[in-house]
Short mmCIF file of C-alpha atoms in Angstrom, two decimals:
data_model
loop_
_atom_site.label_atom_id
_atom_site.label_comp_id
_atom_site.label_asym_id
_atom_site.label_seq_id
_atom_site.Cartn_x
_atom_site.Cartn_y
_atom_site.Cartn_z
CA MET J 12 29.95 -67.10 -15.58
CA SER J 13 29.06 -70.01 -17.83
CA LEU J 14 30.77 -72.38 -15.39
CA ASP J 15 28.65 -71.02 -12.55
CA ILE J 16 25.46 -71.51 -14.56
CA LYS J 17 26.55 -75.01 -15.49
CA ALA J 18 27.30 -75.77 -11.86
CA LEU J 19 23.87 -74.57 -10.85
CA THR J 20 22.15 -76.74 -13.45
CA GLU J 21 24.05 -79.82 -12.26
CA ILE J 22 22.99 -79.42 -8.63
CA GLN J 23 20.54 -82.00 -7.35
CA TRP J 24 18.33 -79.66 -5.36
CA SER J 25 16.25 -82.52 -4.01
CA GLU J 26 19.32 -83.91 -2.22
CA ILE J 27 20.10 -80.64 -0.45
CA GLU J 28 18.93 -80.73 3.16
CA LEU J 29 19.49 -78.46 6.11
CA GLU J 30 20.92 -81.36 8.13
CA ASN J 31 23.76 -81.74 5.61
CA VAL J 32 24.88 -78.12 5.25
CA GLY J 33 28.51 -79.16 5.28
CA ASP J 34 28.00 -81.36 2.21
CA TRP J 35 26.33 -78.64 0.13
CA PRO J 36 28.04 -77.65 -3.11
CA VAL J 37 30.25 -74.55 -2.85
CA ILE J 38 28.03 -72.53 -5.16
CA VAL J 39 25.00 -73.23 -2.96
CA LYS J 40 26.92 -72.23 0.16
CA ILE J 41 27.96 -68.98 -1.52
CA ILE J 42 24.36 -68.24 -2.53
CA CYS J 43 23.07 -68.98 0.99
CA CYS J 44 25.81 -66.90 2.63
CA THR J 45 25.12 -64.01 0.28
CA PHE J 46 21.39 -64.23 0.99
CA VAL J 47 21.92 -64.39 4.77
CA ALA J 48 24.37 -61.48 4.62
CA ALA J 49 21.84 -59.45 2.64
CA LEU J 50 19.15 -60.23 5.22
CA VAL J 51 21.47 -59.23 8.09
CA LEU J 52 22.38 -55.97 6.34
CA PHE J 53 18.73 -55.20 5.58
CA PHE J 54 17.49 -55.80 9.12
CA SER J 55 20.52 -54.06 10.64
CA TYR J 56 19.79 -50.98 8.53
CA SER J 57 16.05 -51.10 9.24
CA LEU J 58 16.34 -51.68 12.99
CA LEU J 59 19.50 -49.75 13.85
CA VAL J 60 20.83 -47.44 11.16
CA SER J 61 17.52 -46.12 9.77
CA ASP J 62 16.35 -44.70 13.12
CA GLU J 63 19.75 -43.13 13.68
CA ILE J 64 19.62 -41.47 10.25
CA ASP J 65 16.14 -40.12 10.97
CA SER J 66 17.36 -38.83 14.32
CA TYR J 67 20.31 -37.20 12.59
CA HIS J 68 18.08 -35.45 10.05
CA SER J 69 15.77 -34.28 12.86
CA ALA J 70 18.78 -32.98 14.78
CA VAL J 71 20.02 -31.11 11.67
CA GLU J 72 16.59 -29.51 11.16
CA LYS J 73 16.40 -28.61 14.85
CA GLU J 74 19.86 -27.09 14.69
CA SER J 75 18.87 -24.99 11.66
CA GLU J 76 15.71 -23.85 13.46
CA LEU J 77 17.66 -22.97 16.60
CA ARG J 78 20.24 -21.08 14.56
CA SER J 79 17.48 -19.01 12.93
CA THR J 80 15.87 -18.33 16.32
CA TYR J 81 19.24 -17.39 17.76
CA GLN J 82 19.97 -14.98 14.90
CA VAL J 83 16.60 -13.27 15.36
CA LYS J 84 17.02 -12.99 19.13
CA TYR J 85 20.63 -11.85 18.73
CA ALA J 86 19.53 -9.11 16.32
CA VAL J 87 16.92 -7.98 18.87
CA ALA J 88 19.37 -8.17 21.77
CA ILE J 89 22.09 -6.22 19.99
CA ASN J 90 19.60 -3.45 19.19
CA LEU J 91 17.88 -3.55 22.58
CA ASP J 92 19.00 -0.06 23.59
CA ILE J 93 17.74 1.36 20.29
CA TYR J 94 14.39 -0.42 20.72
CA ARG J 95 14.07 0.93 24.26
CA GLN J 96 14.80 4.45 23.05
CA GLN J 97 12.24 4.04 20.25
CA MET J 98 9.69 2.75 22.78
CA VAL J 99 10.22 5.83 24.97
CA GLU J 100 9.80 8.09 21.92
CA MET J 101 6.65 6.23 20.83
CA GLU J 102 5.14 6.50 24.31
CA LYS J 103 5.93 10.22 24.32
CA LYS J 104 4.31 10.71 20.89
CA PHE J 105 1.33 8.60 21.96
CA SER J 106 0.92 10.75 25.06
CA GLN J 107 1.08 13.89 22.90
CA LEU J 108 -1.58 12.49 20.56
CA LEU J 109 -3.82 11.65 23.51
CA LYS J 110 -3.54 15.24 24.65
CA ARG J 111 -4.88 16.32 21.27
CA LEU J 112 -8.04 14.28 21.81
CA PRO J 113 -10.80 16.37 23.40
CA THR J 114 -12.18 15.54 26.81
CA SER J 115 -15.93 15.52 27.43
CA ASN J 116 -15.60 19.07 28.80
CA GLU J 117 -13.88 20.36 25.65
CA THR J 118 -16.23 18.92 23.00
CA PRO J 119 -18.76 21.81 23.08
CA GLY J 120 -15.91 24.25 22.39
CA LEU J 121 -15.00 22.22 19.30
CA LEU J 122 -18.27 23.29 17.65
CA ASP J 123 -17.29 26.90 18.29
CA ASP J 124 -13.85 26.27 16.75
CA LEU J 125 -15.37 24.70 13.63
CA SER J 126 -17.88 27.52 13.34
CA TYR J 127 -15.10 30.07 13.67
CA VAL J 128 -12.82 28.55 11.00
CA GLY J 129 -15.82 28.15 8.71
CA THR J 130 -16.97 31.77 8.97
CA THR J 131 -13.41 33.12 8.69
CA SER J 132 -13.09 31.07 5.47
CA GLY J 133 -16.14 32.89 4.08
CA LEU J 134 -18.62 29.99 4.45
CA THR J 135 -22.25 30.31 5.51
CA PHE J 136 -23.44 27.56 7.85
CA LEU J 137 -26.70 25.80 7.10
CA LYS J 138 -26.27 23.12 9.75
CA ILE J 139 -23.73 22.06 12.39
CA GLY J 140 -24.42 19.60 15.18
CA TRP J 141 -23.39 16.41 16.94
CA LEU J 142 -24.34 12.98 15.65
CA PRO J 143 -24.62 9.92 17.94
CA GLU J 144 -21.33 8.76 19.45
CA ILE J 145 -19.73 5.60 18.05
CA LYS J 146 -17.97 3.34 20.57
CA LYS J 147 -14.78 1.65 19.38
CA GLU J 148 -12.34 -0.73 21.09
CA PHE J 149 -10.46 1.85 23.16
CA TYR J 150 -11.83 5.17 21.95
CA THR J 151 -15.10 6.86 21.03
CA GLU J 152 -15.83 8.61 17.73
CA LEU J 153 -17.62 11.94 18.06
CA PRO J 154 -19.07 12.82 14.63
CA ILE J 155 -20.29 16.30 13.73
CA LYS J 156 -22.58 16.92 10.75
CA ILE J 157 -21.70 20.11 8.86
CA GLU J 158 -23.45 21.75 5.91
CA VAL J 159 -22.14 25.04 4.54
CA VAL J 160 -22.53 27.22 1.47
CA GLY J 161 -19.59 28.77 -0.35
CA THR J 162 -17.08 28.41 -3.18
CA TYR J 163 -14.44 25.74 -3.92
CA HIS J 164 -11.70 28.09 -2.72
CA GLU J 165 -13.54 28.72 0.56
CA PHE J 166 -14.05 24.98 1.05
CA GLY J 167 -10.33 24.39 0.57
CA ASP J 168 -9.47 27.15 3.04
CA PHE J 169 -11.88 25.64 5.57
CA VAL J 170 -10.35 22.14 5.26
CA ASP J 171 -6.84 23.61 5.67
CA LYS J 172 -7.83 25.47 8.84
CA VAL J 173 -9.52 22.36 10.30
CA ALA J 174 -6.24 20.46 9.83
CA GLN J 175 -4.45 23.16 11.85
CA LEU J 176 -6.77 22.91 14.87
CA PRO J 177 -5.00 21.90 18.11
CA ARG J 178 -7.38 18.93 18.46
CA ILE J 179 -7.51 15.96 16.10
CA VAL J 180 -10.40 16.38 13.65
CA SER J 181 -10.79 14.30 10.47
CA LEU J 182 -13.27 14.92 7.65
CA HIS J 183 -15.36 12.13 6.10
CA ASP J 184 -18.25 11.48 3.68
CA PHE J 185 -18.11 14.89 2.03
CA SER J 186 -20.24 15.90 -0.94
CA ILE J 187 -20.56 19.09 -2.98
CA ASN J 188 -23.82 20.06 -4.69
CA THR J 189 -24.71 23.08 -6.78
CA SER J 190 -27.64 25.28 -5.89
CA GLY J 191 -29.74 27.40 -8.23
CA ASP J 192 -27.94 30.67 -7.52
CA SER J 193 -24.50 29.36 -8.62
CA GLU J 194 -23.45 28.71 -5.02
CA LEU J 195 -22.17 25.37 -3.80
CA THR J 196 -23.36 23.39 -0.81
CA PHE J 197 -20.62 21.48 1.01
CA SER J 198 -21.76 18.59 3.24
CA VAL J 199 -19.23 16.77 5.42
CA VAL J 200 -18.96 14.73 8.63
CA ALA J 201 -16.16 15.93 10.91
CA LYS J 202 -14.96 13.34 13.42
CA THR J 203 -13.01 13.87 16.59
CA TYR J 204 -12.13 11.16 19.10
CA ARG J 205 -12.19 10.63 22.84
CA TYR J 206 -9.79 8.17 24.43
CA GLU J 207 -11.48 5.80 26.88
CA GLU J 208 -8.97 5.05 29.64
CA GLY J 209 -11.24 2.56 31.38
CA ILE J 210 -11.42 0.22 28.37
CA LYS J 211 -8.80 -2.53 28.32
CA LYS J 212 -6.76 -2.91 25.19
#
């Protein structure tokens, strides 16, 4: 290495010209060739290889994505018969649930049903009546305001009987207050629902 450094220090750089490349010292030719080779490698990588590598990585990512998509679709396809059977069962259950929703002709009878289960539970009605309808996306809520007097046990029996009604009725916003004569006042909003066939989902 010391010889190379010595050779470099002895070069008369002012005498080196492009027109006399053949007369350049060997060490200078080696340096120039190495520099040119490095430039060729750099530009070859930048212009040719780099884009190909990026394309390769993109292709690998795309392949991974396609594999994942394929696995998901394959899992769905292999279970297609099961999904179809489940869809039929869900449609059947949905149809059964719709049948449990009262029609406009049946809603007056629902008040009679609630009155009946309340009185058979030992409750005394203070108030029972319809509240304004509440329109939803594909159904209508039909709330009923109920106020009764009785005991905790009678309230529990009433709630149990409401759950056993053939039509869907849910209880909301209930409150229990004591009155002066040791009786309890039970206030609740019972909601039933009407399916609106004309409304698009």
